Tab-separated table of C-alpha atoms in Angstrom:
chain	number	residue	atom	x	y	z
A	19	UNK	CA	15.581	5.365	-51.382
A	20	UNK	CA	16.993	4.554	-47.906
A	21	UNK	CA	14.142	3.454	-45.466
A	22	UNK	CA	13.931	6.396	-42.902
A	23	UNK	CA	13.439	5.496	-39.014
A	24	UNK	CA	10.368	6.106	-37.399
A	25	UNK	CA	10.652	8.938	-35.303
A	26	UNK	CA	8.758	9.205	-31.711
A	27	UNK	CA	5.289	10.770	-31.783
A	28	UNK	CA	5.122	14.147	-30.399
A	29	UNK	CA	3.417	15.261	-27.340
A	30	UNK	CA	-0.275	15.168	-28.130
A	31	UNK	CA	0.606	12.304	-30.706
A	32	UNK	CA	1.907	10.438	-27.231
A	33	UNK	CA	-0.809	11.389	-25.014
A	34	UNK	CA	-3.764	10.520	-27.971
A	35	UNK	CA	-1.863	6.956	-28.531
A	36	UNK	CA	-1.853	6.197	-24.346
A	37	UNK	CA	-5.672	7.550	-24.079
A	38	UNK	CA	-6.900	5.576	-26.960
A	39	UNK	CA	-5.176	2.455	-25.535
A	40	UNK	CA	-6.776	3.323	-22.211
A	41	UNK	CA	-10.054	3.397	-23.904
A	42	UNK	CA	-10.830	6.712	-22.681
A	43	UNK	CA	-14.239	7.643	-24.042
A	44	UNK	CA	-16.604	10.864	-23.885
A	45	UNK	CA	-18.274	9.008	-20.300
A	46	UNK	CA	-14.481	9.021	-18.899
A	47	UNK	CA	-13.343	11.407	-16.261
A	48	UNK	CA	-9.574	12.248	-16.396
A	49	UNK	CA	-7.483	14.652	-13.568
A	50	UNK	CA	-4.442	15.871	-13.927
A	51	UNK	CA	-2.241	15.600	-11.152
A	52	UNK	CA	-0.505	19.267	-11.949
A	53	UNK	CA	2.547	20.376	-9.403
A	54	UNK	CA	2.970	23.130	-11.774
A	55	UNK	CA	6.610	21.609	-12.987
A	56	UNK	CA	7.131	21.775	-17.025
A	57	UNK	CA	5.818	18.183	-17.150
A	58	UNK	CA	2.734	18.623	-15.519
A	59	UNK	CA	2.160	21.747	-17.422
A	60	UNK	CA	2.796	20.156	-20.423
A	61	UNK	CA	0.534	17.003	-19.769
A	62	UNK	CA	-2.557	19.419	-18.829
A	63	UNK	CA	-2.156	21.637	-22.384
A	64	UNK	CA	-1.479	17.861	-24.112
A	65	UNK	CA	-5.140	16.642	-22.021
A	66	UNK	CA	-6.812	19.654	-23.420
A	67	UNK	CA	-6.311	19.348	-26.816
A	68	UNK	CA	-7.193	15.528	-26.931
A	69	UNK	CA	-10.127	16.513	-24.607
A	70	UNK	CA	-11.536	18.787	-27.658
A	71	UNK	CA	-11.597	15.644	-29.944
A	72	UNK	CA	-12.570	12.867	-27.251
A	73	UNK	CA	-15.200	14.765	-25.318
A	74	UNK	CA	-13.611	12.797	-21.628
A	75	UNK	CA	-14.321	15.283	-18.498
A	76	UNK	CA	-11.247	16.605	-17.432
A	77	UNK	CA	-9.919	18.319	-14.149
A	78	UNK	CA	-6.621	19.160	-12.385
A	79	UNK	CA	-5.477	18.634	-8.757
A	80	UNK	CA	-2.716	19.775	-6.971
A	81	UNK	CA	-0.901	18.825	-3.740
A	82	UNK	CA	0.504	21.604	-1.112
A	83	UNK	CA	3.043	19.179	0.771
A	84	UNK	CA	4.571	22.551	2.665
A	85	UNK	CA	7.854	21.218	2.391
A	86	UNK	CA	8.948	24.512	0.316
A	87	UNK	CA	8.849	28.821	1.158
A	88	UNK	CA	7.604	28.694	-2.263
A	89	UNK	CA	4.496	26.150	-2.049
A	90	UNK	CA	1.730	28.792	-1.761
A	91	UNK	CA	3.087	30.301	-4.917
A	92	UNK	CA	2.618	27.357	-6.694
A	93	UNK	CA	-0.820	26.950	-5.623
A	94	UNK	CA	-1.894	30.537	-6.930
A	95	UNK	CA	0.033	29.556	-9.929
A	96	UNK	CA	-1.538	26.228	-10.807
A	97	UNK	CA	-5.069	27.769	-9.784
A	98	UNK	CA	-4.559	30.505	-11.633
A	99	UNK	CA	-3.600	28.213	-14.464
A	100	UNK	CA	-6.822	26.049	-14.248
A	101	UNK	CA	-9.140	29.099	-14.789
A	102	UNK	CA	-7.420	30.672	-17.656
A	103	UNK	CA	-8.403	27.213	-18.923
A	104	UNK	CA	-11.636	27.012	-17.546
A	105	UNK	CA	-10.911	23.705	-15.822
A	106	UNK	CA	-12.145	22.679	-12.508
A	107	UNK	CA	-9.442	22.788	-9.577
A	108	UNK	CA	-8.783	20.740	-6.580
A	109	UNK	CA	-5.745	21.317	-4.193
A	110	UNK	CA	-5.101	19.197	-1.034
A	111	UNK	CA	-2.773	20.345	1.969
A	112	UNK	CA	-1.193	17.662	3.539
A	113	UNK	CA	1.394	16.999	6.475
A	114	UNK	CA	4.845	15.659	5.510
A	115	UNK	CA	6.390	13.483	8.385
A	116	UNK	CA	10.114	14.648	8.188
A	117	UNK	CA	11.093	11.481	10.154
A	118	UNK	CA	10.206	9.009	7.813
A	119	UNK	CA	12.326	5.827	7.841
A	120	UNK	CA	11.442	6.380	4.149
A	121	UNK	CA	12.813	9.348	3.726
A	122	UNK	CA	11.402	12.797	2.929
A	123	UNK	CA	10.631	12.143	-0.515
A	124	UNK	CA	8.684	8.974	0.117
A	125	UNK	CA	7.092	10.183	2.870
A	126	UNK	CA	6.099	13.006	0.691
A	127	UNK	CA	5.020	10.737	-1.938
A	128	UNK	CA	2.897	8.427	0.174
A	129	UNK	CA	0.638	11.739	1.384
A	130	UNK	CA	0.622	12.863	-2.149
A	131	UNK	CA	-0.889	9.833	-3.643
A	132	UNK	CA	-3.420	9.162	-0.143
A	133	UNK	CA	-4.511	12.988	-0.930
A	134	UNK	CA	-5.297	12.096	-4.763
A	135	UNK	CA	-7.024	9.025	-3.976
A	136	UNK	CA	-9.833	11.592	-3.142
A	137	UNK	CA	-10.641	12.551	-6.373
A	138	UNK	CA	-13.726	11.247	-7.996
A	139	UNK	CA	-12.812	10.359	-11.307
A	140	UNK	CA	-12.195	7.307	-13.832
A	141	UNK	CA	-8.417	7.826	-14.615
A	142	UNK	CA	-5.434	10.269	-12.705
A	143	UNK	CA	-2.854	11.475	-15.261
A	144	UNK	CA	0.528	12.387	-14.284
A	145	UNK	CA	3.411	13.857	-15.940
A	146	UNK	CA	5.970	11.139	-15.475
A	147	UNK	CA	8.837	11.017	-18.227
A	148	UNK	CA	11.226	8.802	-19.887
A	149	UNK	CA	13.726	10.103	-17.956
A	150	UNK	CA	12.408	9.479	-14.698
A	151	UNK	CA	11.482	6.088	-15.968
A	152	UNK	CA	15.125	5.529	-16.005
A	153	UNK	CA	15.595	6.738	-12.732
A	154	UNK	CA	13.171	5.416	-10.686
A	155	UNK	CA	15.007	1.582	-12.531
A	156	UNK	CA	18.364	2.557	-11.442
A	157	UNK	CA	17.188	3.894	-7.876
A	158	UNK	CA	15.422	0.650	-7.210
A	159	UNK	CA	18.267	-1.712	-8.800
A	160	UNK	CA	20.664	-0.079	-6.102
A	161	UNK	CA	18.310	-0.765	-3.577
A	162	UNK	CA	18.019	-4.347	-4.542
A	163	UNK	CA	14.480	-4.464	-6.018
A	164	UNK	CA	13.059	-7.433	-7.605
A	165	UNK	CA	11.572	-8.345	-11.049
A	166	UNK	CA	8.050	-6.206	-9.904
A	167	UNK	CA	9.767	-2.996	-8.725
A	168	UNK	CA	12.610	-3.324	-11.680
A	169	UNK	CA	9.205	-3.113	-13.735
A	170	UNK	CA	9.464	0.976	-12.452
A	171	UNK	CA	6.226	2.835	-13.495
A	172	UNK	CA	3.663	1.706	-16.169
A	173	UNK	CA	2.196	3.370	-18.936
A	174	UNK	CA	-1.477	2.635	-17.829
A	175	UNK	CA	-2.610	0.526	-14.742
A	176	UNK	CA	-6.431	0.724	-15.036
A	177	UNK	CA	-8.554	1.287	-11.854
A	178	UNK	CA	-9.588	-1.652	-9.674
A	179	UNK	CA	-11.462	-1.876	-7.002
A	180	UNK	CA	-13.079	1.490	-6.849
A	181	UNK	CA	-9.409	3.354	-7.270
A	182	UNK	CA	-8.918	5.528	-10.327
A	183	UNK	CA	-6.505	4.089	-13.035
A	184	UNK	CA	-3.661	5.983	-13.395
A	185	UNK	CA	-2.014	7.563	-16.359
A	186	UNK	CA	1.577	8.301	-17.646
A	187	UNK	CA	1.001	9.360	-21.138
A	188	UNK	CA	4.714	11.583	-21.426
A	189	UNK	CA	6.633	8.137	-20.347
A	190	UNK	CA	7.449	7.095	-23.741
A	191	UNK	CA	9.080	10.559	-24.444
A	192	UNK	CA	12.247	12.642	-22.906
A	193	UNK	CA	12.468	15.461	-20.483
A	194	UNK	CA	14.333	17.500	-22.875
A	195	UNK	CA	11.549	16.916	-25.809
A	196	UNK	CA	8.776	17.590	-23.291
A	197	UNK	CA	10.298	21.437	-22.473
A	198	UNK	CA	11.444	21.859	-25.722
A	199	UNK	CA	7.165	21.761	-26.648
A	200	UNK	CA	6.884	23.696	-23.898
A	201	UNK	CA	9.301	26.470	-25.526
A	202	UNK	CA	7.663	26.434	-28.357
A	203	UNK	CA	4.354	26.946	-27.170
A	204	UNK	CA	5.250	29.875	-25.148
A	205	UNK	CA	4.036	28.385	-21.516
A	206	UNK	CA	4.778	29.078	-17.950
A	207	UNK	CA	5.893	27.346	-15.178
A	208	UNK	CA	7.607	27.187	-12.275
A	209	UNK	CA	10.837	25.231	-10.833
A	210	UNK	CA	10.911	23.574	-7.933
A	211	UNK	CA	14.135	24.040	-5.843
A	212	UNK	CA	14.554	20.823	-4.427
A	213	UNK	CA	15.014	18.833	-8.181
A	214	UNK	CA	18.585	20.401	-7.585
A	215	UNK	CA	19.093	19.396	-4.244
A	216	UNK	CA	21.637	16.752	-4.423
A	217	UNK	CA	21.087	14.828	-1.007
A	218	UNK	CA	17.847	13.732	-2.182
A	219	UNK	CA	18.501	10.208	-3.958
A	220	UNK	CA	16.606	10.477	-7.205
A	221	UNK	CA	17.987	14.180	-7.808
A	222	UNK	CA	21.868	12.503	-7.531
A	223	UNK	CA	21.005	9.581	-10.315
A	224	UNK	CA	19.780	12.699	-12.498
A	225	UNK	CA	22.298	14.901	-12.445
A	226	UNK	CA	25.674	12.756	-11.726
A	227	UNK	CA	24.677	9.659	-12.699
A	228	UNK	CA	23.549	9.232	-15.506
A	229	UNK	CA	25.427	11.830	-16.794
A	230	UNK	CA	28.323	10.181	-15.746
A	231	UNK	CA	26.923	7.531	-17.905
A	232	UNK	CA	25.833	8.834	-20.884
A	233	UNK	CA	29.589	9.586	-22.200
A	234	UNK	CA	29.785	5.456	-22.710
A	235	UNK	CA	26.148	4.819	-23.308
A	236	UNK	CA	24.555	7.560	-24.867
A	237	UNK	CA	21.218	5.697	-25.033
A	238	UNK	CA	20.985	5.283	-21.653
A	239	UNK	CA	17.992	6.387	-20.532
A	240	UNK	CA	15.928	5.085	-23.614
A	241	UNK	CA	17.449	1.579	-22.752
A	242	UNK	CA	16.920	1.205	-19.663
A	243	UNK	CA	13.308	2.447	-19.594
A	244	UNK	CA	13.184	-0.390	-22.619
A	245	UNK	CA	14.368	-2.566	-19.690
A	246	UNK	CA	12.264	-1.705	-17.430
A	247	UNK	CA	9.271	-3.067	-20.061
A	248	UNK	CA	11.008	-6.315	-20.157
A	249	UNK	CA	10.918	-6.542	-16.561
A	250	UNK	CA	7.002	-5.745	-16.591
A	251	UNK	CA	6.337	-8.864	-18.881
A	252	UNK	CA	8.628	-11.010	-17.109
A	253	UNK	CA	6.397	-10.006	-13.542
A	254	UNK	CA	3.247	-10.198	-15.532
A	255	UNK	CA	4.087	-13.843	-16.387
A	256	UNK	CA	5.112	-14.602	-12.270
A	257	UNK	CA	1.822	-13.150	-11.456
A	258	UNK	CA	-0.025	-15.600	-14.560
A	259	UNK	CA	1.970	-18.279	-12.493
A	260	UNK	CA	1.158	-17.502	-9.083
A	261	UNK	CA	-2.583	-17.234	-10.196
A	262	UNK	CA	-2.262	-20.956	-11.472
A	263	UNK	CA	-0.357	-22.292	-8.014
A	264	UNK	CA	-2.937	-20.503	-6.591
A	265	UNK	CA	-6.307	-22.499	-8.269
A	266	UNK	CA	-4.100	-25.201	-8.027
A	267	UNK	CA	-3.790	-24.992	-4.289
A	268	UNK	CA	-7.641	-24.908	-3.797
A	269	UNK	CA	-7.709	-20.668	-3.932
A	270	UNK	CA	-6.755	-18.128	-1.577
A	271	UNK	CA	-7.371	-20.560	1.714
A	272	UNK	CA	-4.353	-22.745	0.452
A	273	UNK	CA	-4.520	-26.252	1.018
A	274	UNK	CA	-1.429	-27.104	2.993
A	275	UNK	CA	-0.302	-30.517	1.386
A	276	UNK	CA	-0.420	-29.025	-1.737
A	277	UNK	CA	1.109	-26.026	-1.259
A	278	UNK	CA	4.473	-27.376	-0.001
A	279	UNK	CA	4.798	-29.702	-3.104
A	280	UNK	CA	5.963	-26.569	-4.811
A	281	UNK	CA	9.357	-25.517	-5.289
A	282	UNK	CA	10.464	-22.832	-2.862
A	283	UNK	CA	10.856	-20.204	-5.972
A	284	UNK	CA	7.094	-20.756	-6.815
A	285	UNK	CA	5.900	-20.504	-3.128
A	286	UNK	CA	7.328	-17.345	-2.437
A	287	UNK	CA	5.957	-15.970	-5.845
A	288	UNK	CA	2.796	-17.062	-5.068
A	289	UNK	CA	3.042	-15.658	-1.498
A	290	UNK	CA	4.124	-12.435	-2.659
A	291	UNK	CA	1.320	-12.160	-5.402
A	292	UNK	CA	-1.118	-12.527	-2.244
A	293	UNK	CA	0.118	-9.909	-0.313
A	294	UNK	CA	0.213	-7.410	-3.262
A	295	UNK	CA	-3.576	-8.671	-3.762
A	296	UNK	CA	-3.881	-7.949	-0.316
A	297	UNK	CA	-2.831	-4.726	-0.463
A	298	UNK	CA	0.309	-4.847	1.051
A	299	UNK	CA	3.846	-4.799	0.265
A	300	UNK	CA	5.470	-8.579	-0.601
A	301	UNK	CA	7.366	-9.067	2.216
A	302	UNK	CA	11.308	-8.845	2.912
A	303	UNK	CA	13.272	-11.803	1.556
A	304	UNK	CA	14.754	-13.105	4.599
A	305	UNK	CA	10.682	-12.715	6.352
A	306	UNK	CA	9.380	-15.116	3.991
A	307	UNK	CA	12.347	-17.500	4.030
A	308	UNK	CA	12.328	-18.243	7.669
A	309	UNK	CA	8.285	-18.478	6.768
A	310	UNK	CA	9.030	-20.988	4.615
A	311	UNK	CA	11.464	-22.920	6.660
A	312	UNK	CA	8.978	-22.983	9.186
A	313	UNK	CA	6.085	-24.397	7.166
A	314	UNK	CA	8.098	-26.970	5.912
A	315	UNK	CA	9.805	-28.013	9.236
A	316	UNK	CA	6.511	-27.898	11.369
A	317	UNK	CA	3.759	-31.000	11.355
A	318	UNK	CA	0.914	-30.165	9.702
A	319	UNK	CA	-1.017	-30.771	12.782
A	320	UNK	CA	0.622	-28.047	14.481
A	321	UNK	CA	-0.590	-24.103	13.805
A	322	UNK	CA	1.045	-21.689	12.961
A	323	UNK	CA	1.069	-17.445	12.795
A	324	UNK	CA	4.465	-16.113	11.274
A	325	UNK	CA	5.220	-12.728	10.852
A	326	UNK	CA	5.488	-11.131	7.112
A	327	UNK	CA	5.901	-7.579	8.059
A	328	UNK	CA	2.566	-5.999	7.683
A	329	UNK	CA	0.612	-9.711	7.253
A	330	UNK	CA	1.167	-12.935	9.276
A	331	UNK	CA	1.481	-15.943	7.114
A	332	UNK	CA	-1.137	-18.522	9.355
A	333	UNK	CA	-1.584	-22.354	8.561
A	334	UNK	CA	-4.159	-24.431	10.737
A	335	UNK	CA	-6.077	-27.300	9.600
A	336	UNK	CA	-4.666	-28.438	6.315
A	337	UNK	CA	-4.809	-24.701	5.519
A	338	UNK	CA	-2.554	-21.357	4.630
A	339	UNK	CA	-3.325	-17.942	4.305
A	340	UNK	CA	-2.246	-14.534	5.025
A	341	UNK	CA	-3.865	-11.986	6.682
A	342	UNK	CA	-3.448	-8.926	8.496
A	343	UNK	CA	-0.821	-9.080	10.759
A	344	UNK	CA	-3.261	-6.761	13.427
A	345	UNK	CA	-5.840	-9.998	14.236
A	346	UNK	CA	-9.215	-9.036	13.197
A	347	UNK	CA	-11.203	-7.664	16.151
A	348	UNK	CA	-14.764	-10.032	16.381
A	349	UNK	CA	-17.491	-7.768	14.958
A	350	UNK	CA	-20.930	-6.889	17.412
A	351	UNK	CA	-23.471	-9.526	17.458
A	352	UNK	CA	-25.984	-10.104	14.301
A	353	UNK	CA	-28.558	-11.884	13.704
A	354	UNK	CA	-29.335	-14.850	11.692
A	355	UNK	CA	-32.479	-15.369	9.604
A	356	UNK	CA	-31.713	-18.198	7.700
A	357	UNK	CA	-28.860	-16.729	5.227
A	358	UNK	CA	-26.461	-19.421	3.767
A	359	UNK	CA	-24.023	-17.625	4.670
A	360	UNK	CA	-22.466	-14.393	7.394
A	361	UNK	CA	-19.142	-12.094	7.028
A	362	UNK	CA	-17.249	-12.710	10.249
A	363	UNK	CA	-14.120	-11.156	11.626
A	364	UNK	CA	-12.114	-11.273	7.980
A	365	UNK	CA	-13.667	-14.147	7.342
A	366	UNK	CA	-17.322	-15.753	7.169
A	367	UNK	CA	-19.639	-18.966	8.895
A	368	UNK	CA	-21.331	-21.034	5.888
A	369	UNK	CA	-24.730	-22.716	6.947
A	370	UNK	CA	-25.471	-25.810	4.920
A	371	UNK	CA	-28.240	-28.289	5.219
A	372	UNK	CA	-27.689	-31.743	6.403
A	373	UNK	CA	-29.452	-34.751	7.645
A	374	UNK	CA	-28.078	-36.401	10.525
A	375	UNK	CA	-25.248	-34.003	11.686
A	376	UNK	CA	-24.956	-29.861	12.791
A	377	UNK	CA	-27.906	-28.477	14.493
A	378	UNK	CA	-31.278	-29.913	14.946
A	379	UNK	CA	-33.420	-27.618	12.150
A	380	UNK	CA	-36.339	-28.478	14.416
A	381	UNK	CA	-34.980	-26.749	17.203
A	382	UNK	CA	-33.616	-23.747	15.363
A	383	UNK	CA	-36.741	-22.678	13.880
A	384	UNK	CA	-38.485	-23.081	17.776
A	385	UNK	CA	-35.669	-20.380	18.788
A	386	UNK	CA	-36.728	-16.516	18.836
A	387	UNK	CA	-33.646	-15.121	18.240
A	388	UNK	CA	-30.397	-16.803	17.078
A	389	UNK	CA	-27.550	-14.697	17.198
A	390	UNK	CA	-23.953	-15.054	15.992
A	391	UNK	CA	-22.245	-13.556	18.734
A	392	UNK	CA	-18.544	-13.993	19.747
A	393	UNK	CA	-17.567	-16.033	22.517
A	394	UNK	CA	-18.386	-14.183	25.877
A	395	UNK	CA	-15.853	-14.750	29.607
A	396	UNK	CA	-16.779	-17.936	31.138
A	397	UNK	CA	-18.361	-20.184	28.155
A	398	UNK	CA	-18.788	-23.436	28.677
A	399	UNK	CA	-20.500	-26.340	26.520
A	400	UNK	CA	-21.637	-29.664	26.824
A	401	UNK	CA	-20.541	-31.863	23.910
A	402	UNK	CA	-22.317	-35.210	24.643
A	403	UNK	CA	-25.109	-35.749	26.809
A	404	UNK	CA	-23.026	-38.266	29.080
A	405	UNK	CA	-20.440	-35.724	29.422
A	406	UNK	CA	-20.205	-32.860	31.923
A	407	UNK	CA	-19.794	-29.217	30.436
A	408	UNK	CA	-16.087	-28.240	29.630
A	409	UNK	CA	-14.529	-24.704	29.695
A	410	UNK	CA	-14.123	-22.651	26.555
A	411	UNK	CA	-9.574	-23.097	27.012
A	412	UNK	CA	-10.531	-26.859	27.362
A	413	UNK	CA	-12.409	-27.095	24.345
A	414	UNK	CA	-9.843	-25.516	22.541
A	415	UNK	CA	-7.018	-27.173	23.251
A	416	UNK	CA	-8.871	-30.698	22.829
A	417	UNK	CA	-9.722	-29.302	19.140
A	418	UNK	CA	-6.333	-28.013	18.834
A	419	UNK	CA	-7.387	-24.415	18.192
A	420	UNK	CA	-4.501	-21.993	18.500
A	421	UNK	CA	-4.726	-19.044	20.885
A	422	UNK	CA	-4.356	-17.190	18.478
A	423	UNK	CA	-7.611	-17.866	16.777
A	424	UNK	CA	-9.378	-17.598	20.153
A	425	UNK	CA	-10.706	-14.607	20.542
A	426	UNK	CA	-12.407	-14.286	17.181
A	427	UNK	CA	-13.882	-17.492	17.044
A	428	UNK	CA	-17.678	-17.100	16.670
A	429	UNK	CA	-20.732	-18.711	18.565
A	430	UNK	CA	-24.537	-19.165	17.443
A	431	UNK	CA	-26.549	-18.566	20.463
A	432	UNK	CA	-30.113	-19.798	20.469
A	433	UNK	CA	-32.160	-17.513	22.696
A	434	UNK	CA	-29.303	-16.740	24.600
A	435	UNK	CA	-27.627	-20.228	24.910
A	436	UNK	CA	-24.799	-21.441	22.805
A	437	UNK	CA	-25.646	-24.075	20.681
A	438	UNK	CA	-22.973	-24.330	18.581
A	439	UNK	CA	-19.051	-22.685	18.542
A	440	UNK	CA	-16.576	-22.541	15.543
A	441	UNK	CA	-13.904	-25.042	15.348
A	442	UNK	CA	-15.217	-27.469	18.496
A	443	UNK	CA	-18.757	-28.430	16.981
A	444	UNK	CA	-22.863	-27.947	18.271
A	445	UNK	CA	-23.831	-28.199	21.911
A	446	UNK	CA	-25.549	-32.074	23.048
A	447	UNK	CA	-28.441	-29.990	23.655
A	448	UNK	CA	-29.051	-28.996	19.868
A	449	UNK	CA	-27.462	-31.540	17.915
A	450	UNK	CA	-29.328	-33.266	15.286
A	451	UNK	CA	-30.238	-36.998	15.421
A	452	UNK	CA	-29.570	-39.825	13.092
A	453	UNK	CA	-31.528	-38.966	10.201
A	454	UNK	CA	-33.029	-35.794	11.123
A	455	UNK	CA	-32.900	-32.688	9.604
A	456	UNK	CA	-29.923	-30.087	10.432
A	457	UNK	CA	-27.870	-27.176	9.734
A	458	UNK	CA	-24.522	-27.979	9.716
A	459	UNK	CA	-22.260	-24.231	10.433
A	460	UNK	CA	-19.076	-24.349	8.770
A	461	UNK	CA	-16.560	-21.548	9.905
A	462	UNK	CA	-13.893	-20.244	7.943
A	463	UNK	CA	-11.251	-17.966	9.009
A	464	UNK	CA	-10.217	-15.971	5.783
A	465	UNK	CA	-12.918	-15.023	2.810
């Protein structure tokens, strides 16, 4: 007998194989992001069958983006869908800026997704497909994407730091199989004009495209969503790497010298792989090369604050780290009662004991109130006892501290009176003696 291929699981048989490999349990809470398209539709039917056997909590939101004459018909229609169900509806208006640099559709997209982000639940679902798996490749490939955004959409990306996971449990099957279960199970739903509207970008790739493809390569869309896996491992292993540079480096607060022994390939992975951790987008190719060229051709001596789009690429003191490219504003005054250690300004001021240098522990614990505070108009400290008091800009420039990093560099005030200033050192007047108990305030700018 001839072996037989495997065929692809059908609907619910796709959706019970992506919520299994979730883990999606009784305790989980699951919405469906429903625009009331055949996909959606079909994903919310799929969710309530596997619901019946897995017990998980399951809801449906929907997003009015009034882009179309025909958006509070969908609304009635997805809410009236929801209670024939007896599922529990959300729906979101939002305002769609129609001057995007974007675009419209990504500007549409970016309120869509900031509107779900509401929700209060474990895990979002949407109704993504094989065939826009495809698309969303090709539409980044002729945009010049990367390995990451080659990667297109994935299967499951579970939730992290207190963001829902999201969902695509239809992306391993085609449009065409998805409405023909629709067909057959006799549902509704509606059609929204603008998937035919051909000056849209995604809408040309689907219907002259591919097409236009499919004559020579009639597996095109199941190949290049196949693709589009292989890109996902090959980022997943860049990401494995630029977590090693990083521990290599010393952690997120790179350590300069270190740093610039790697190759130029590996520093802008691991550059990227910080942004994205930082929540931003990696930054242009020709931002972080002339970042790079300037780290390279600048003494280490000399800081530095380069511009990465959204984040600034900064390197003082043997160090390198990004950050927001907006500085930090200094945060109100707080006090300090003896904790090792206080957030401040993005980053945080460590107090560590020490005998013979930092402040004089003695006269800490005689103060009343020691506040970090930052630095007010008109400071001025005395560093040695045999040396007058010196202005704040003097201080800074002797202890090369970059304007920059001015205005959010913190003071401990003892009763009022600085006695010690991030980056220049303690006041005469509180420094510890030879041998005496201290507190020794270490500042760092980044956590």
């Amino acid at each position: 007998m001839a072996a037989s291929r495997s065929r692809p699981p059908d609907v619910p048989g796709a959706v019970a194989g992506v919520l299994a490999r979730a883990g999606v349990t009784s305790g989980s809470r699951l919405c469906c992001c429903l625009s009331g398209g055949v996909d959606s539709v079909v994903l919310l039917h799929a969710l309530c069958e596997a619901r019946d056997g897995l017990g998980f909590t399951l809801s449906a939101a929907h997003v009015h983006h009034g882009l179309s004459p025909h958006a509070d018909d969908w609304l009635a229609f997805c809410r009236d869908l929801c209670a024939r169900l007896g599922l529990p509806f959300l729906s979101f208006r939002v305002a769609v800026r129609r001057d995007d640099p974007q675009g419209l559709e990504a500007a549409a997209r970016a309120a869509r997704h900031a509107a779900l982000a509401q929700v209060a639940c474990d895990w979002l679902a949407f109704g993504h497909h094989q065939d826009d798996q495809a698309e969303t490749l090709l539409f980044r490939l002729f945009r010049g994407t990367g390995v990451r955004g080659a990667a297109a959409m994935a299967e499951m990306e579970p939730p992290a730091d207190g963001r829902a996971g999201r969902l695509r449990p239809l992306l391993g099957l085609r449009r065409a199989r998805i409405a023909a279960w629709a067909r057959e199970r006799g549902l509704a739903w509606i059609e929204d004009e603008s998937n035919a509207d051909p000056r849209f970008a995604r809408n040309d790739i689907r219907h002259r495209i591919v097409p236009a493809i499919e004559p020579a390569f009639p597996a095109v869309v199941p190949v290049l969503a196949r693709a589009a896996g292989h890109f996902r491992e090959a980022g997943e292993l860049l990401d494995q790497l630029a977590a090693l540079d990083e521990a290599a480096c010393g952690g997120t607060m790179l350590e300069r010298d270190a740093l610039l022994r790697l190759d130029d390939a590996r520093l802008a992975n691991l550059l990227r792989w910080q942004a994205r951790r930082h929540g931003a987008a990696a930054p242009s190719r020709n931002r972080l090369a002339e970042a790079l060229r300037q780290l390279r051709g600048t003494a280490a001596q000399h800081p530095l604050r380069l511009s990465l789009g959204a984040l600034a690429c900064c390197a003082y003191r043997g160090r390198i780290w990004l950050e927001d490219a907006e500085p930090p504003v200094p945060p109100a005054p707080q006090p300090w009662c003896g904790e090792p250690r206080l957030p401040w300004a993005g980053g945080w001021v460590a107090f560590a004991p020490a005998v013979g240098a930092g402040l004089s522990r003695a006269m800490l614990e005689r103060g009343a109130a020691l506040r970090l505070v930052p630095r007010a108009s008109g400071l001025r400290l005395r560093m040695a006892a045999d040396r007058p008091r010196r202005s704040f800009k003097n201080l800074c420039q002797e202890a090369g501290i970059p304007a920059w990093l001015r205005e959010r560099l913190p003071v401990l005030e003892v009763d009022g009176v600085p006695a010690w200033a991030g980056g220049i050192g303690c006041a005469a007047g509180f420094a510890c003696a030879p041998g005496e108990a201290g507190i020794e305030p270490v500042w760092r700018t980044r956590a």
